[in-house]
PDB file of C-alpha atoms in Angstrom:
ATOM      1  CA  MET R 279       6.747 137.202 -84.302  1.00  0.00           C
ATOM      2  CA  VAL R 280       3.241 136.048 -85.289  1.00  0.00           C
ATOM      3  CA  MET R 281       1.882 136.675 -81.836  1.00  0.00           C
ATOM      4  CA  ASN R 282       3.648 140.060 -81.639  1.00  0.00           C
ATOM      5  CA  MET R 283       2.000 140.820 -84.858  1.00  0.00           C
ATOM      6  CA  LEU R 284      -1.331 139.687 -83.680  1.00  0.00           C
ATOM      7  CA  LYS R 285      -1.132 141.943 -80.547  1.00  0.00           C
ATOM      8  CA  ARG R 286      -0.092 144.957 -82.452  1.00  0.00           C
ATOM      9  CA  LEU R 287      -2.778 144.704 -85.148  1.00  0.00           C
ATOM     10  CA  SER R 288      -5.392 143.946 -82.264  1.00  0.00           C
ATOM     11  CA  LEU R 289      -4.286 147.084 -80.317  1.00  0.00           C
ATOM     12  CA  TYR R 290      -4.944 149.416 -83.265  1.00  0.00           C
ATOM     13  CA  THR R 291      -8.215 147.444 -84.080  1.00  0.00           C
ATOM     14  CA  LEU R 292      -9.277 148.260 -80.652  1.00  0.00           C
ATOM     15  CA  LEU R 293      -8.482 151.917 -81.221  1.00  0.00           C
ATOM     16  CA  LEU R 294     -10.771 151.821 -84.046  1.00  0.00           C
ATOM     17  CA  CYS R 295     -13.627 149.909 -82.380  1.00  0.00           C
ATOM     18  CA  LEU R 296     -13.801 152.545 -79.613  1.00  0.00           C
ATOM     19  CA  VAL R 297     -15.538 154.846 -82.205  1.00  0.00           C
ATOM     20  CA  PRO R 298     -18.706 152.628 -82.501  1.00  0.00           C
ATOM     21  CA  LEU R 299     -18.593 151.611 -78.831  1.00  0.00           C
ATOM     22  CA  PHE R 300     -18.533 155.327 -77.646  1.00  0.00           C
ATOM     23  CA  VAL R 301     -21.559 155.977 -79.857  1.00  0.00           C
ATOM     24  CA  TRP R 302     -23.368 153.063 -78.341  1.00  0.00           C
ATOM     25  CA  LEU R 303     -22.267 154.085 -74.854  1.00  0.00           C
ATOM     26  CA  PHE R 304     -23.508 157.741 -75.164  1.00  0.00           C
ATOM     27  CA  SER R 305     -26.610 156.590 -77.173  1.00  0.00           C
ATOM     28  CA  TRP R 306     -25.888 158.846 -80.081  1.00  0.00           C
ATOM     29  CA  GLN R 307     -28.184 158.324 -83.171  1.00  0.00           C
ATOM     30  CA  TRP R 308     -27.749 160.023 -86.435  1.00  0.00           C
ATOM     31  CA  SER R 309     -30.766 162.289 -87.424  1.00  0.00           C
ATOM     32  CA  GLY R 310     -31.770 164.071 -90.567  1.00  0.00           C
ATOM     33  CA  SER R 311     -32.568 167.036 -88.402  1.00  0.00           C
ATOM     34  CA  LEU R 312     -29.040 167.471 -87.302  1.00  0.00           C
ATOM     35  CA  ILE R 313     -27.700 170.719 -88.311  1.00  0.00           C
ATOM     36  CA  PHE R 314     -24.115 170.851 -89.976  1.00  0.00           C
ATOM     37  CA  GLU R 315     -21.560 173.159 -89.022  1.00  0.00           C
ATOM     38  CA  ASP R 316     -18.934 175.096 -91.164  1.00  0.00           C
ATOM     39  CA  TYR R 317     -16.153 173.197 -89.292  1.00  0.00           C
ATOM     40  CA  GLU R 318     -17.356 169.831 -90.502  1.00  0.00           C
ATOM     41  CA  HIS R 319     -16.601 170.738 -94.116  1.00  0.00           C
ATOM     42  CA  PRO R 320     -12.921 169.325 -93.690  1.00  0.00           C
ATOM     43  CA  LEU R 321     -14.587 166.099 -92.463  1.00  0.00           C
ATOM     44  CA  TYR R 322     -16.265 165.886 -95.862  1.00  0.00           C
ATOM     45  CA  TRP R 323     -12.992 166.096 -97.691  1.00  0.00           C
ATOM     46  CA  LEU R 324     -11.575 163.639 -95.444  1.00  0.00           C
ATOM     47  CA  THR R 325     -14.552 161.101 -96.119  1.00  0.00           C
ATOM     48  CA  GLU R 326     -14.026 161.691 -99.895  1.00  0.00           C
ATOM     49  CA  SER R 327     -10.373 160.563 -99.697  1.00  0.00           C
ATOM     50  CA  GLY R 328     -12.026 157.122 -99.358  1.00  0.00           C
ATOM     51  CA  SER R 329     -14.441 157.637-102.119  1.00  0.00           C
ATOM     52  CA  VAL R 330     -14.047 156.693-105.717  1.00  0.00           C
ATOM     53  CA  PRO R 331     -12.108 157.952-107.599  1.00  0.00           C
ATOM     54  CA  TYR R 332     -10.244 159.996-104.932  1.00  0.00           C
ATOM     55  CA  ALA R 333      -9.661 156.653-103.115  1.00  0.00           C
ATOM     56  CA  ILE R 334      -7.139 155.672-105.913  1.00  0.00           C
ATOM     57  CA  ILE R 335      -5.134 158.805-105.403  1.00  0.00           C
ATOM     58  CA  THR R 336      -5.179 158.093-101.710  1.00  0.00           C
ATOM     59  CA  CYS R 337      -3.664 154.641-102.158  1.00  0.00           C
ATOM     60  CA  GLY R 338      -0.985 156.115-104.470  1.00  0.00           C
ATOM     61  CA  VAL R 339      -0.212 158.761-101.912  1.00  0.00           C
ATOM     62  CA  PHE R 340      -0.099 156.346 -98.916  1.00  0.00           C
ATOM     63  CA  ALA R 341       1.931 153.797-100.854  1.00  0.00           C
ATOM     64  CA  LEU R 342       4.715 156.636-101.451  1.00  0.00           C
ATOM     65  CA  LEU R 343       4.649 157.307 -97.735  1.00  0.00           C
ATOM     66  CA  PHE R 344       5.800 153.799 -97.050  1.00  0.00           C
ATOM     67  CA  LEU R 345       8.925 154.243 -99.224  1.00  0.00           C
ATOM     68  CA  PRO R 346      11.407 155.820 -96.706  1.00  0.00           C
ATOM     69  CA  LEU R 347      10.403 152.724 -94.217  1.00  0.00           C
ATOM     70  CA  PHE R 348      12.097 150.218 -96.337  1.00  0.00           C
ATOM     71  CA  PRO R 349      15.871 149.687 -96.545  1.00  0.00           C
ATOM     72  CA  GLN R 350      15.609 148.368-100.051  1.00  0.00           C
ATOM     73  CA  ARG R 351      13.397 149.489-102.998  1.00  0.00           C
ATOM     74  CA  LYS R 352      12.483 145.788-103.964  1.00  0.00           C
ATOM     75  CA  GLN R 353      11.013 145.447-100.446  1.00  0.00           C
ATOM     76  CA  TRP R 354       8.949 148.533-101.042  1.00  0.00           C
ATOM     77  CA  ILE R 355       7.761 147.306-104.418  1.00  0.00           C
ATOM     78  CA  LEU R 356       6.708 144.056-102.869  1.00  0.00           C
ATOM     79  CA  ALA R 357       4.931 145.804-100.123  1.00  0.00           C
ATOM     80  CA  VAL R 358       3.046 147.680-102.558  1.00  0.00           C
ATOM     81  CA  ALA R 359       1.983 144.486-104.275  1.00  0.00           C
ATOM     82  CA  VAL R 360       0.819 143.517-100.843  1.00  0.00           C
ATOM     83  CA  MET R 361      -1.197 146.719-100.534  1.00  0.00           C
ATOM     84  CA  ALA R 362      -2.733 146.401-103.896  1.00  0.00           C
ATOM     85  CA  PHE R 363      -3.837 142.681-102.941  1.00  0.00           C
ATOM     86  CA  SER R 364      -5.167 144.002 -99.490  1.00  0.00           C
ATOM     87  CA  MET R 365      -7.340 146.584-101.280  1.00  0.00           C
ATOM     88  CA  VAL R 366      -8.618 144.030-103.831  1.00  0.00           C
ATOM     89  CA  VAL R 367      -9.525 141.457-101.157  1.00  0.00           C
ATOM     90  CA  THR R 368     -11.064 143.685 -98.581  1.00  0.00           C
ATOM     91  CA  GLN R 369     -13.172 145.719-101.244  1.00  0.00           C
ATOM     92  CA  GLY R 370     -14.127 142.560-102.826  1.00  0.00           C
ATOM     93  CA  LEU R 371     -15.442 141.204 -99.542  1.00  0.00           C
ATOM     94  CA  LYS R 372     -17.222 144.617 -98.886  1.00  0.00           C
ATOM     95  CA  SER R 373     -19.205 144.407-102.169  1.00  0.00           C
ATOM     96  CA  GLY R 374     -20.078 140.746-101.733  1.00  0.00           C
ATOM     97  CA  LEU R 375     -21.347 141.480 -98.273  1.00  0.00           C
ATOM     98  CA  LYS R 376     -23.346 144.568 -99.275  1.00  0.00           C
ATOM     99  CA  ASN R 377     -25.167 142.587-102.052  1.00  0.00           C
ATOM    100  CA  ALA R 378     -25.994 139.682 -99.698  1.00  0.00           C
ATOM    101  CA  PHE R 379     -27.217 142.005 -96.668  1.00  0.00           C
ATOM    102  CA  THR R 380     -28.770 144.840 -98.671  1.00  0.00           C
ATOM    103  CA  GLU R 381     -29.088 147.082 -95.469  1.00  0.00           C
ATOM    104  CA  PRO R 382     -30.403 150.631 -96.258  1.00  0.00           C
ATOM    105  CA  ARG R 383     -28.348 153.585 -95.053  1.00  0.00           C
ATOM    106  CA  PRO R 384     -29.552 155.756 -92.224  1.00  0.00           C
ATOM    107  CA  PHE R 385     -29.883 158.755 -94.665  1.00  0.00           C
ATOM    108  CA  VAL R 386     -31.766 156.583 -97.048  1.00  0.00           C
ATOM    109  CA  THR R 387     -34.216 155.524 -94.305  1.00  0.00           C
ATOM    110  CA  TYR R 388     -34.869 159.243 -93.413  1.00  0.00           C
ATOM    111  CA  VAL R 389     -35.416 160.343 -96.932  1.00  0.00           C
ATOM    112  CA  ALA R 390     -37.890 157.329 -97.487  1.00  0.00           C
ATOM    113  CA  ASP R 391     -39.737 158.389 -94.475  1.00  0.00           C
ATOM    114  CA  GLN R 392     -39.876 162.123 -95.296  1.00  0.00           C
ATOM    115  CA  THR R 393     -41.149 161.363 -98.998  1.00  0.00           C
ATOM    116  CA  GLY R 394     -43.698 158.615 -97.938  1.00  0.00           C
ATOM    117  CA  THR R 395     -41.972 155.809 -99.778  1.00  0.00           C
ATOM    118  CA  SER R 396     -40.172 152.589 -98.660  1.00  0.00           C
ATOM    119  CA  THR R 397     -36.547 151.657 -98.668  1.00  0.00           C
ATOM    120  CA  GLU R 398     -37.647 148.537-100.586  1.00  0.00           C
ATOM    121  CA  ALA R 399     -38.948 150.757-103.282  1.00  0.00           C
ATOM    122  CA  PHE R 400     -35.895 152.956-103.169  1.00  0.00           C
ATOM    123  CA  TYR R 401     -33.450 150.253-103.802  1.00  0.00           C
ATOM    124  CA  ALA R 402     -35.618 148.642-106.518  1.00  0.00           C
ATOM    125  CA  GLN R 403     -34.551 151.550-108.715  1.00  0.00           C
ATOM    126  CA  ASP R 404     -31.325 151.570-110.564  1.00  0.00           C
ATOM    127  CA  ARG R 405     -28.339 153.489-109.169  1.00  0.00           C
ATOM    128  CA  LYS R 406     -28.948 156.656-111.398  1.00  0.00           C
ATOM    129  CA  ALA R 407     -32.663 156.757-110.496  1.00  0.00           C
ATOM    130  CA  ARG R 408     -31.681 156.547-106.798  1.00  0.00           C
ATOM    131  CA  ALA R 409     -29.183 159.277-107.084  1.00  0.00           C
ATOM    132  CA  GLN R 410     -31.781 161.679-108.958  1.00  0.00           C
ATOM    133  CA  PHE R 411     -34.352 160.933-106.192  1.00  0.00           C
ATOM    134  CA  VAL R 412     -31.873 161.870-103.233  1.00  0.00           C
ATOM    135  CA  GLU R 413     -30.802 164.955-105.206  1.00  0.00           C
ATOM    136  CA  GLN R 414     -34.453 166.010-105.807  1.00  0.00           C
ATOM    137  CA  PHE R 415     -35.191 165.641-102.048  1.00  0.00           C
ATOM    138  CA  TYR R 416     -32.172 167.517-100.792  1.00  0.00           C
ATOM    139  CA  GLN R 417     -32.883 170.381-103.201  1.00  0.00           C
ATOM    140  CA  THR R 418     -36.008 171.257-100.940  1.00  0.00           C
ATOM    141  CA  GLN R 419     -33.688 171.017 -97.775  1.00  0.00           C
ATOM    142  CA  ALA R 420     -32.243 174.592 -97.321  1.00  0.00           C
ATOM    143  CA  SER R 421     -30.603 173.832 -94.119  1.00  0.00           C
ATOM    144  CA  VAL R 422     -28.364 171.082 -95.453  1.00  0.00           C
ATOM    145  CA  PRO R 423     -25.019 172.517 -97.126  1.00  0.00           C
ATOM    146  CA  GLU R 424     -24.448 172.240-100.783  1.00  0.00           C
ATOM    147  CA  TRP R 425     -21.122 170.407-100.163  1.00  0.00           C
ATOM    148  CA  ILE R 426     -22.907 167.368 -98.583  1.00  0.00           C
ATOM    149  CA  LYS R 427     -25.750 167.185-100.847  1.00  0.00           C
ATOM    150  CA  GLY R 428     -23.778 165.882-103.764  1.00  0.00           C
ATOM    151  CA  HIS R 429     -22.259 163.272-101.475  1.00  0.00           C
ATOM    152  CA  TYR R 430     -25.662 161.888-100.548  1.00  0.00           C
ATOM    153  CA  ALA R 431     -26.704 161.582-104.143  1.00  0.00           C
ATOM    154  CA  SER R 432     -23.378 159.586-104.927  1.00  0.00           C
ATOM    155  CA  GLU R 433     -23.749 157.252-101.818  1.00  0.00           C
ATOM    156  CA  VAL R 434     -27.067 155.398-102.667  1.00  0.00           C
ATOM    157  CA  GLY R 435     -25.659 151.818-102.187  1.00  0.00           C
ATOM    158  CA  TYR R 436     -26.262 149.709 -99.208  1.00  0.00           C
ATOM    159  CA  SER R 437     -25.045 150.380 -95.607  1.00  0.00           C
ATOM    160  CA  PHE R 438     -23.492 147.030 -94.418  1.00  0.00           C
ATOM    161  CA  PRO R 439     -20.545 146.716 -94.203  1.00  0.00           C
ATOM    162  CA  SER R 440     -18.804 150.124 -94.722  1.00  0.00           C
ATOM    163  CA  GLY R 441     -16.460 150.249 -97.598  1.00  0.00           C
ATOM    164  CA  HIS R 442     -14.933 153.478 -96.232  1.00  0.00           C
ATOM    165  CA  THR R 443     -14.288 151.910 -92.834  1.00  0.00           C
ATOM    166  CA  ILE R 444     -12.775 148.859 -94.267  1.00  0.00           C
ATOM    167  CA  PHE R 445     -10.677 151.198 -96.627  1.00  0.00           C
ATOM    168  CA  ALA R 446      -9.311 153.207 -93.574  1.00  0.00           C
ATOM    169  CA  ALA R 447      -8.875 150.278 -91.270  1.00  0.00           C
ATOM    170  CA  SER R 448      -6.993 148.322 -94.020  1.00  0.00           C
ATOM    171  CA  TRP R 449      -4.550 151.343 -94.431  1.00  0.00           C
ATOM    172  CA  LEU R 450      -4.030 151.475 -90.607  1.00  0.00           C
ATOM    173  CA  MET R 451      -3.531 147.614 -90.383  1.00  0.00           C
ATOM    174  CA  LEU R 452      -1.073 147.870 -93.198  1.00  0.00           C
ATOM    175  CA  THR R 453       0.951 150.594 -91.672  1.00  0.00           C
ATOM    176  CA  VAL R 454       1.127 148.812 -88.268  1.00  0.00           C
ATOM    177  CA  GLY R 455       1.765 145.494 -89.839  1.00  0.00           C
ATOM    178  CA  PHE R 456       4.574 146.621 -92.043  1.00  0.00           C
ATOM    179  CA  VAL R 457       6.173 148.612 -89.276  1.00  0.00           C
ATOM    180  CA  GLN R 458       6.129 145.547 -86.920  1.00  0.00           C
ATOM    181  CA  LEU R 459       7.398 143.266 -89.774  1.00  0.00           C
ATOM    182  CA  ILE R 460      10.507 145.240 -90.704  1.00  0.00           C
ATOM    183  CA  GLY R 461      11.222 146.213 -87.303  1.00  0.00           C
ATOM    184  CA  ASN R 462      11.391 149.944 -87.960  1.00  0.00           C
ATOM    185  CA  ARG R 463      11.016 151.972 -84.618  1.00  0.00           C
ATOM    186  CA  LYS R 464      12.317 155.152 -85.935  1.00  0.00           C
ATOM    187  CA  GLY R 465      10.440 158.461 -85.578  1.00  0.00           C
ATOM    188  CA  ARG R 466       9.193 158.561 -89.087  1.00  0.00           C
ATOM    189  CA  ALA R 467       7.611 155.122 -88.743  1.00  0.00           C
ATOM    190  CA  LYS R 468       5.847 156.198 -85.640  1.00  0.00           C
ATOM    191  CA  LEU R 469       4.689 159.401 -87.245  1.00  0.00           C
ATOM    192  CA  LEU R 470       3.124 157.560 -90.116  1.00  0.00           C
ATOM    193  CA  ILE R 471       1.302 155.168 -87.625  1.00  0.00           C
ATOM    194  CA  ALA R 472       0.104 158.316 -85.733  1.00  0.00           C
ATOM    195  CA  PHE R 473      -1.133 160.002 -88.889  1.00  0.00           C
ATOM    196  CA  MET R 474      -2.828 156.907 -90.285  1.00  0.00           C
ATOM    197  CA  SER R 475      -4.587 156.333 -86.748  1.00  0.00           C
ATOM    198  CA  CYS R 476      -5.894 159.941 -86.841  1.00  0.00           C
ATOM    199  CA  TRP R 477      -7.015 159.691 -90.335  1.00  0.00           C
ATOM    200  CA  ALA R 478      -8.850 156.237 -89.880  1.00  0.00           C
ATOM    201  CA  VAL R 479     -10.446 157.273 -86.671  1.00  0.00           C
ATOM    202  CA  LEU R 480     -11.892 160.405 -88.256  1.00  0.00           C
ATOM    203  CA  MET R 481     -12.911 158.531 -91.428  1.00  0.00           C
ATOM    204  CA  LEU R 482     -15.127 156.477 -89.082  1.00  0.00           C
ATOM    205  CA  VAL R 483     -16.418 159.404 -87.414  1.00  0.00           C
ATOM    206  CA  SER R 484     -17.407 161.054 -90.661  1.00  0.00           C
ATOM    207  CA  ARG R 485     -19.377 158.006 -91.849  1.00  0.00           C
ATOM    208  CA  LEU R 486     -21.602 158.193 -88.714  1.00  0.00           C
ATOM    209  CA  ARG R 487     -21.796 161.917 -88.775  1.00  0.00           C
ATOM    210  CA  PHE R 488     -22.890 162.009 -92.286  1.00  0.00           C
ATOM    211  CA  GLY R 489     -25.602 159.407 -91.732  1.00  0.00           C
ATOM    212  CA  MET R 490     -23.886 156.835 -94.018  1.00  0.00           C
ATOM    213  CA  HIS R 491     -23.790 153.861 -91.465  1.00  0.00           C
ATOM    214  CA  TYR R 492     -24.933 152.362 -88.242  1.00  0.00           C
ATOM    215  CA  PRO R 493     -22.200 151.770 -85.570  1.00  0.00           C
ATOM    216  CA  ILE R 494     -22.474 147.921 -86.298  1.00  0.00           C
ATOM    217  CA  ASP R 495     -21.426 148.581 -89.771  1.00  0.00           C
ATOM    218  CA  LEU R 496     -18.322 150.133 -88.620  1.00  0.00           C
ATOM    219  CA  LEU R 497     -17.542 147.603 -85.994  1.00  0.00           C
ATOM    220  CA  ILE R 498     -17.927 144.567 -88.327  1.00  0.00           C
ATOM    221  CA  SER R 499     -15.891 146.334 -91.063  1.00  0.00           C
ATOM    222  CA  VAL R 500     -12.999 146.924 -88.720  1.00  0.00           C
ATOM    223  CA  LEU R 501     -13.019 143.334 -87.519  1.00  0.00           C
ATOM    224  CA  ILE R 502     -13.093 142.157 -91.181  1.00  0.00           C
ATOM    225  CA  ALA R 503      -9.986 144.386 -91.956  1.00  0.00           C
ATOM    226  CA  TRP R 504      -8.254 143.041 -88.717  1.00  0.00           C
ATOM    227  CA  PHE R 505      -8.867 139.334 -89.711  1.00  0.00           C
ATOM    228  CA  VAL R 506      -7.803 139.732 -93.354  1.00  0.00           C
ATOM    229  CA  HIS R 507      -4.628 141.607 -92.371  1.00  0.00           C
ATOM    230  CA  TRP R 508      -3.689 139.293 -89.512  1.00  0.00           C
ATOM    231  CA  VAL R 509      -3.740 136.442 -92.187  1.00  0.00           C
ATOM    232  CA  ILE R 510      -1.782 138.320 -94.561  1.00  0.00           C
ATOM    233  CA  PHE R 511       0.946 139.532 -92.149  1.00  0.00           C
ATOM    234  CA  ALA R 512       1.097 136.004 -90.384  1.00  0.00           C
ATOM    235  CA  PHE R 513       1.874 134.630 -93.689  1.00  0.00           C
ATOM    236  CA  LEU R 514       4.600 137.260 -94.579  1.00  0.00           C
ATOM    237  CA  ALA R 515       6.134 136.624 -91.155  1.00  0.00           C
ATOM    238  CA  LYS R 516       6.621 132.986 -91.775  1.00  0.00           C
ATOM    239  CA  LYS R 517       7.723 133.460 -95.124  1.00  0.00           C
ATOM    240  CA  GLN R 518      10.339 136.100 -94.106  1.00  0.00           C
ATOM    241  CA  TYR R 519      10.026 138.060 -97.086  1.00  0.00           C
ATOM    242  CA  PHE R 520      10.843 141.203 -95.226  1.00  0.00           C
ATOM    243  CA  GLN R 521      14.103 141.325 -93.149  1.00  0.00           C
ATOM    244  CA  LYS R 522      14.110 143.478 -90.182  1.00  0.00           C
ATOM    245  CA  THR R 523      16.315 146.648 -90.190  1.00  0.00           C
ATOM    246  CA  GLU R 524      18.705 147.379 -87.283  1.00  0.00           C
TER     247      GLU R 524
END
């Protein structure tokens, strides 16, 4: 059971890792001169589903999507507790690592270069001052759509690792892990995995496209989520808190 769980989690981890790997393969790099197209606007709303405070709503909606998968309501309640634990642990790791590595975001490096300042000076300011600095810069950039300017002003933290990526990867790992754990192979379970996979992949794509992260940020973030959830589900499998459905 534990080895099968490891294989399933690793398979979908590989799926997410393909995003940064393909970026490296094709030598794509984010640039502040890239033009945003109208069709990319939905990608912004998708990335916002992983931003505070919308991420809290996302967690609630996703937790409800799991309800039909469990044969008993008490199993679902226990699963929700596991989901909450997952979010606290992974986002806590993210915050700790960001403060430890203090890597500037790609778009912050671009703004610093364009304004003749340094990333060190930028991050020496408090968060409110950083947001105002970014907002003032993008007010002069007529080619940048209004819908992304506010996002830049709110995302003035550090780059490594990616909180949005860990968030998305964690929900995919939770989906795959619980489906494997309870032995649910019905169409609804498969549909949920397919939905979470697409959502997570597009989340990673959006973080690169909007200049929020480097490929290495995404890769390590996915691996962090994989490791945390392998530990969680290995523990749950051994304890047999969830009984397989027939």
